[in-house]
């Protein structure tokens, strides 16, 4: 945990990198900005795009980053949805801290979004529907990171990314994709028996199936508020702070 201050909250996605400035309560201090994610983005490409994104932004004291991959202590181990094999053991949190000269907390993108939307009461699951399938699990507002269902088999032929990701929506069409989502939501309900489920991401608007009363739709703009909540977390469960090297 750190002292209050303005936070640069960044959400790295497969199609866009987005950002805004928050106060320590998660309230927006400027309009949401986004720039396209480079195709087959390498680490250097993402750093360059973040530099473009933050240009001319108001002052901030620290940085939160949600990244689409497996992240531990600011190190990226996988990033399948960025389409580049170079994302292995990349100390991206440290590189962003050095680039922008501010302390950084880097977590999985669904984990950051989940922090921004949950009520903080009970057993809550947040999922994102987009290029891939993101998942975040929280108990009484405390994040349990690294719930990577995306690459777990959901059929004999497909993992969750392949089954309900954007490519599946485009290939199978909205009606069949919604039938798949109905099956997936049934699985999540059975496996997790959650108090509340939150659904976001670019494809959430494509849902046409009936949803239970304890299922809520959220926007990425809601979720990016998790960039403030991330700084309320203690350095534990592989969440840590990268400080710029002097």
Tab-separated table of C-alpha atoms in Angstrom:
chain	number	residue	atom	x	y	z
A	1	UNK	CA	0.000	0.000	0.000
A	2	UNK	CA	1.190	3.513	-0.782
A	3	UNK	CA	0.212	7.093	-0.034
A	4	UNK	CA	-2.609	8.743	-2.030
A	5	UNK	CA	-1.890	10.373	-5.359
A	6	UNK	CA	-2.991	10.463	-8.961
A	7	UNK	CA	-2.654	7.199	-10.845
A	8	UNK	CA	-2.023	6.528	-14.515
A	9	UNK	CA	-4.192	3.465	-15.207
A	10	UNK	CA	-3.356	1.545	-18.391
A	11	UNK	CA	-5.211	-1.392	-19.940
A	12	UNK	CA	-3.195	-3.265	-22.583
A	13	UNK	CA	-5.501	-5.166	-24.936
A	14	UNK	CA	-5.122	-7.234	-28.056
A	15	UNK	CA	-6.622	-4.468	-30.208
A	16	UNK	CA	-6.048	-1.254	-28.218
A	17	UNK	CA	-3.990	0.135	-25.350
A	18	UNK	CA	-6.146	2.395	-23.204
A	19	UNK	CA	-5.496	4.764	-20.346
A	20	UNK	CA	-6.719	7.518	-18.070
A	21	UNK	CA	-5.711	9.373	-14.905
A	22	UNK	CA	-7.505	8.432	-11.664
A	23	UNK	CA	-7.434	9.822	-8.171
A	24	UNK	CA	-6.910	7.395	-5.297
A	25	UNK	CA	-10.693	6.840	-5.095
A	26	UNK	CA	-10.831	5.660	-8.709
A	27	UNK	CA	-12.489	8.849	-9.999
A	28	UNK	CA	-11.531	9.916	-13.500
A	29	UNK	CA	-9.417	13.042	-13.869
A	30	UNK	CA	-9.498	13.117	-17.688
A	31	UNK	CA	-11.212	11.527	-20.662
A	32	UNK	CA	-10.359	7.961	-21.599
A	33	UNK	CA	-7.645	7.683	-24.268
A	34	UNK	CA	-6.821	4.737	-26.493
A	35	UNK	CA	-4.398	3.932	-29.281
A	36	UNK	CA	-4.198	0.801	-31.467
A	37	UNK	CA	-2.059	-2.073	-30.245
A	38	UNK	CA	0.603	-2.797	-32.892
A	39	UNK	CA	0.095	-6.008	-34.834
A	40	UNK	CA	2.224	-8.886	-33.476
A	41	UNK	CA	3.477	-6.454	-30.833
A	42	UNK	CA	6.936	-7.010	-29.371
A	43	UNK	CA	7.831	-5.629	-25.914
A	44	UNK	CA	9.510	-2.604	-27.518
A	45	UNK	CA	6.338	-1.940	-29.549
A	46	UNK	CA	4.178	-1.913	-26.428
A	47	UNK	CA	6.572	0.449	-24.644
A	48	UNK	CA	6.580	2.815	-27.622
A	49	UNK	CA	2.775	2.744	-27.792
A	50	UNK	CA	2.487	3.500	-24.071
A	51	UNK	CA	4.802	6.498	-24.607
A	52	UNK	CA	2.430	7.742	-27.305
A	53	UNK	CA	-0.610	7.128	-25.114
A	54	UNK	CA	0.645	9.117	-22.120
A	55	UNK	CA	1.955	12.081	-24.091
A	56	UNK	CA	0.278	15.298	-22.901
A	57	UNK	CA	-1.561	13.541	-20.060
A	58	UNK	CA	-1.891	15.403	-16.733
A	59	UNK	CA	0.616	14.721	-13.965
A	60	UNK	CA	0.450	11.423	-12.084
A	61	UNK	CA	2.351	9.855	-9.187
A	62	UNK	CA	2.227	6.131	-9.937
A	63	UNK	CA	1.112	3.677	-12.596
A	64	UNK	CA	-1.179	0.648	-12.762
A	65	UNK	CA	-1.034	-1.631	-15.795
A	66	UNK	CA	-3.352	-4.468	-16.776
A	67	UNK	CA	-1.669	-6.803	-19.264
A	68	UNK	CA	-3.189	-9.688	-21.298
A	69	UNK	CA	-1.043	-12.567	-20.110
A	70	UNK	CA	0.418	-14.424	-17.175
A	71	UNK	CA	2.121	-11.881	-14.900
A	72	UNK	CA	4.032	-12.410	-11.653
A	73	UNK	CA	5.757	-9.655	-9.703
A	74	UNK	CA	5.797	-7.376	-12.738
A	75	UNK	CA	7.272	-10.029	-15.046
A	76	UNK	CA	5.339	-11.188	-18.119
A	77	UNK	CA	5.639	-14.915	-18.763
A	78	UNK	CA	3.105	-15.287	-21.587
A	79	UNK	CA	1.098	-13.000	-23.885
A	80	UNK	CA	-0.636	-15.235	-26.450
A	81	UNK	CA	-3.164	-12.620	-27.545
A	82	UNK	CA	-0.458	-10.211	-28.703
A	83	UNK	CA	0.626	-12.682	-31.387
A	84	UNK	CA	4.363	-12.492	-30.723
A	85	UNK	CA	6.504	-15.290	-29.227
A	86	UNK	CA	8.987	-12.861	-27.631
A	87	UNK	CA	6.865	-12.390	-24.497
A	88	UNK	CA	8.768	-14.735	-22.210
A	89	UNK	CA	10.244	-13.594	-18.885
A	90	UNK	CA	9.923	-9.906	-19.807
A	91	UNK	CA	10.295	-7.535	-16.846
A	92	UNK	CA	7.696	-5.191	-18.289
A	93	UNK	CA	6.801	-3.613	-14.951
A	94	UNK	CA	10.401	-2.526	-14.442
A	95	UNK	CA	10.725	-1.342	-18.042
A	96	UNK	CA	7.619	0.848	-17.738
A	97	UNK	CA	8.861	2.207	-14.393
A	98	UNK	CA	12.174	3.155	-15.987
A	99	UNK	CA	10.494	4.556	-19.110
A	100	UNK	CA	8.091	6.854	-17.252
A	101	UNK	CA	10.132	7.305	-14.053
A	102	UNK	CA	7.261	6.342	-11.733
A	103	UNK	CA	6.495	3.297	-9.561
A	104	UNK	CA	4.493	0.636	-11.388
A	105	UNK	CA	2.202	-2.231	-10.494
A	106	UNK	CA	1.616	-4.645	-13.369
A	107	UNK	CA	-1.015	-7.404	-13.198
A	108	UNK	CA	-3.144	-9.455	-15.557
A	109	UNK	CA	-5.673	-7.249	-17.350
A	110	UNK	CA	-8.709	-9.168	-16.097
A	111	UNK	CA	-7.364	-8.932	-12.535
A	112	UNK	CA	-7.163	-5.135	-12.784
A	113	UNK	CA	-10.630	-4.879	-14.350
A	114	UNK	CA	-12.053	-7.184	-11.692
A	115	UNK	CA	-10.714	-4.955	-8.930
A	116	UNK	CA	-12.558	-2.063	-10.535
A	117	UNK	CA	-16.034	-3.596	-10.699
A	118	UNK	CA	-16.623	-6.003	-7.811
A	119	UNK	CA	-18.650	-5.078	-4.745
A	120	UNK	CA	-15.968	-6.333	-2.368
A	121	UNK	CA	-18.436	-8.623	-0.591
A	122	UNK	CA	-18.367	-12.385	-0.897
A	123	UNK	CA	-17.078	-14.665	-3.628
A	124	UNK	CA	-16.986	-12.782	-6.932
A	125	UNK	CA	-15.853	-13.681	-10.432
A	126	UNK	CA	-15.152	-11.213	-13.253
A	127	UNK	CA	-14.677	-12.295	-16.866
A	128	UNK	CA	-13.776	-10.389	-20.011
A	129	UNK	CA	-14.889	-11.281	-23.529
A	130	UNK	CA	-12.637	-10.007	-26.286
A	131	UNK	CA	-9.600	-11.187	-28.200
A	132	UNK	CA	-9.391	-13.829	-25.480
A	133	UNK	CA	-11.253	-14.876	-22.339
A	134	UNK	CA	-10.039	-13.158	-19.176
A	135	UNK	CA	-10.916	-14.243	-15.653
A	136	UNK	CA	-10.432	-12.742	-12.188
A	137	UNK	CA	-11.427	-14.228	-8.838
A	138	UNK	CA	-11.892	-12.130	-5.680
A	139	UNK	CA	-12.982	-12.918	-2.129
A	140	UNK	CA	-14.271	-9.965	-0.080
A	141	UNK	CA	-12.456	-7.666	-2.499
A	142	UNK	CA	-9.106	-9.445	-2.205
A	143	UNK	CA	-7.654	-10.559	-5.501
A	144	UNK	CA	-6.550	-14.157	-6.001
A	145	UNK	CA	-4.415	-13.695	-9.121
A	146	UNK	CA	-3.539	-16.016	-12.001
A	147	UNK	CA	-6.920	-17.651	-12.622
A	148	UNK	CA	-6.064	-18.487	-16.247
A	149	UNK	CA	-9.106	-20.360	-17.549
A	150	UNK	CA	-8.445	-19.040	-21.054
A	151	UNK	CA	-6.182	-21.923	-22.003
A	152	UNK	CA	-8.082	-24.668	-20.199
A	153	UNK	CA	-9.992	-27.093	-22.475
A	154	UNK	CA	-13.731	-26.459	-22.618
A	155	UNK	CA	-14.300	-29.069	-25.360
A	156	UNK	CA	-12.109	-31.804	-26.806
A	157	UNK	CA	-11.042	-29.423	-29.570
A	158	UNK	CA	-11.075	-25.961	-27.979
A	159	UNK	CA	-9.877	-24.007	-24.982
A	160	UNK	CA	-11.922	-21.025	-23.769
A	161	UNK	CA	-10.045	-18.518	-25.942
A	162	UNK	CA	-10.757	-20.575	-29.050
A	163	UNK	CA	-14.331	-21.368	-28.054
A	164	UNK	CA	-15.654	-17.886	-27.208
A	165	UNK	CA	-12.925	-15.405	-28.217
A	166	UNK	CA	-13.424	-12.809	-30.949
A	167	UNK	CA	-12.314	-15.194	-33.683
A	168	UNK	CA	-15.025	-17.652	-32.651
A	169	UNK	CA	-17.646	-14.882	-32.667
A	170	UNK	CA	-16.604	-13.826	-36.162
A	171	UNK	CA	-16.441	-17.384	-37.495
A	172	UNK	CA	-19.528	-18.919	-35.893
A	173	UNK	CA	-21.811	-15.888	-35.821
A	174	UNK	CA	-23.697	-14.227	-32.996
A	175	UNK	CA	-26.397	-16.876	-32.506
A	176	UNK	CA	-24.054	-19.851	-32.191
A	177	UNK	CA	-21.602	-17.818	-30.098
A	178	UNK	CA	-24.400	-16.999	-27.644
A	179	UNK	CA	-25.233	-20.688	-27.348
A	180	UNK	CA	-21.595	-21.298	-26.510
A	181	UNK	CA	-21.700	-18.503	-23.944
A	182	UNK	CA	-24.787	-20.047	-22.366
A	183	UNK	CA	-22.841	-23.293	-21.941
A	184	UNK	CA	-19.800	-21.481	-20.530
A	185	UNK	CA	-21.865	-19.501	-18.022
A	186	UNK	CA	-23.419	-22.760	-16.857
A	187	UNK	CA	-19.955	-24.215	-16.308
A	188	UNK	CA	-18.794	-21.162	-14.348
A	189	UNK	CA	-21.893	-21.265	-12.147
A	190	UNK	CA	-21.380	-24.952	-11.372
A	191	UNK	CA	-17.630	-24.745	-10.769
A	192	UNK	CA	-17.427	-21.517	-8.748
A	193	UNK	CA	-20.882	-21.133	-7.182
A	194	UNK	CA	-20.097	-17.402	-7.027
A	195	UNK	CA	-22.109	-14.740	-5.244
A	196	UNK	CA	-21.808	-12.424	-8.241
A	197	UNK	CA	-20.441	-12.678	-11.772
A	198	UNK	CA	-19.325	-9.604	-13.739
A	199	UNK	CA	-18.982	-9.715	-17.527
A	200	UNK	CA	-17.061	-7.130	-19.535
A	201	UNK	CA	-14.865	-6.764	-22.585
A	202	UNK	CA	-15.545	-5.696	-26.143
A	203	UNK	CA	-17.845	-8.635	-26.921
A	204	UNK	CA	-20.054	-8.340	-23.835
A	205	UNK	CA	-22.477	-6.203	-25.861
A	206	UNK	CA	-23.057	-9.199	-28.169
A	207	UNK	CA	-24.760	-11.218	-25.422
A	208	UNK	CA	-28.447	-11.873	-26.097
A	209	UNK	CA	-29.093	-14.764	-23.696
A	210	UNK	CA	-30.997	-14.257	-20.419
A	211	UNK	CA	-28.729	-13.598	-17.447
A	212	UNK	CA	-29.286	-14.470	-13.795
A	213	UNK	CA	-29.960	-11.615	-11.375
A	214	UNK	CA	-26.461	-11.952	-9.882
A	215	UNK	CA	-24.748	-11.454	-13.255
A	216	UNK	CA	-23.780	-7.876	-14.149
A	217	UNK	CA	-22.393	-6.343	-17.351
A	218	UNK	CA	-19.589	-3.806	-16.999
A	219	UNK	CA	-17.614	-1.643	-19.417
A	220	UNK	CA	-13.848	-1.359	-19.754
A	221	UNK	CA	-14.235	2.221	-18.552
A	222	UNK	CA	-15.703	0.854	-15.318
A	223	UNK	CA	-12.982	-1.743	-15.010
A	224	UNK	CA	-10.027	0.557	-15.497
A	225	UNK	CA	-10.934	2.070	-12.111
A	226	UNK	CA	-9.271	-1.043	-10.750
A	227	UNK	CA	-6.029	0.806	-11.362
A	228	UNK	CA	-6.734	2.724	-8.148
A	229	UNK	CA	-7.799	-0.338	-6.152
A	230	UNK	CA	-4.616	-2.111	-7.214
A	231	UNK	CA	-2.615	0.324	-5.092
A	232	UNK	CA	-4.713	-0.589	-2.052
A	233	UNK	CA	-3.462	-4.172	-2.269
A	234	UNK	CA	-0.527	-5.303	-0.176
A	235	UNK	CA	2.624	-6.611	-1.861
A	236	UNK	CA	1.566	-10.252	-1.810
A	237	UNK	CA	0.188	-13.015	-4.037
A	238	UNK	CA	2.797	-12.082	-6.656
A	239	UNK	CA	1.638	-8.451	-6.771
A	240	UNK	CA	4.625	-6.171	-6.237
A	241	UNK	CA	5.815	-2.657	-7.003
A	242	UNK	CA	8.535	-1.855	-9.528
A	243	UNK	CA	10.414	1.359	-8.756
A	244	UNK	CA	12.409	3.257	-11.382
A	245	UNK	CA	16.111	2.609	-11.241
A	246	UNK	CA	18.098	5.716	-10.382
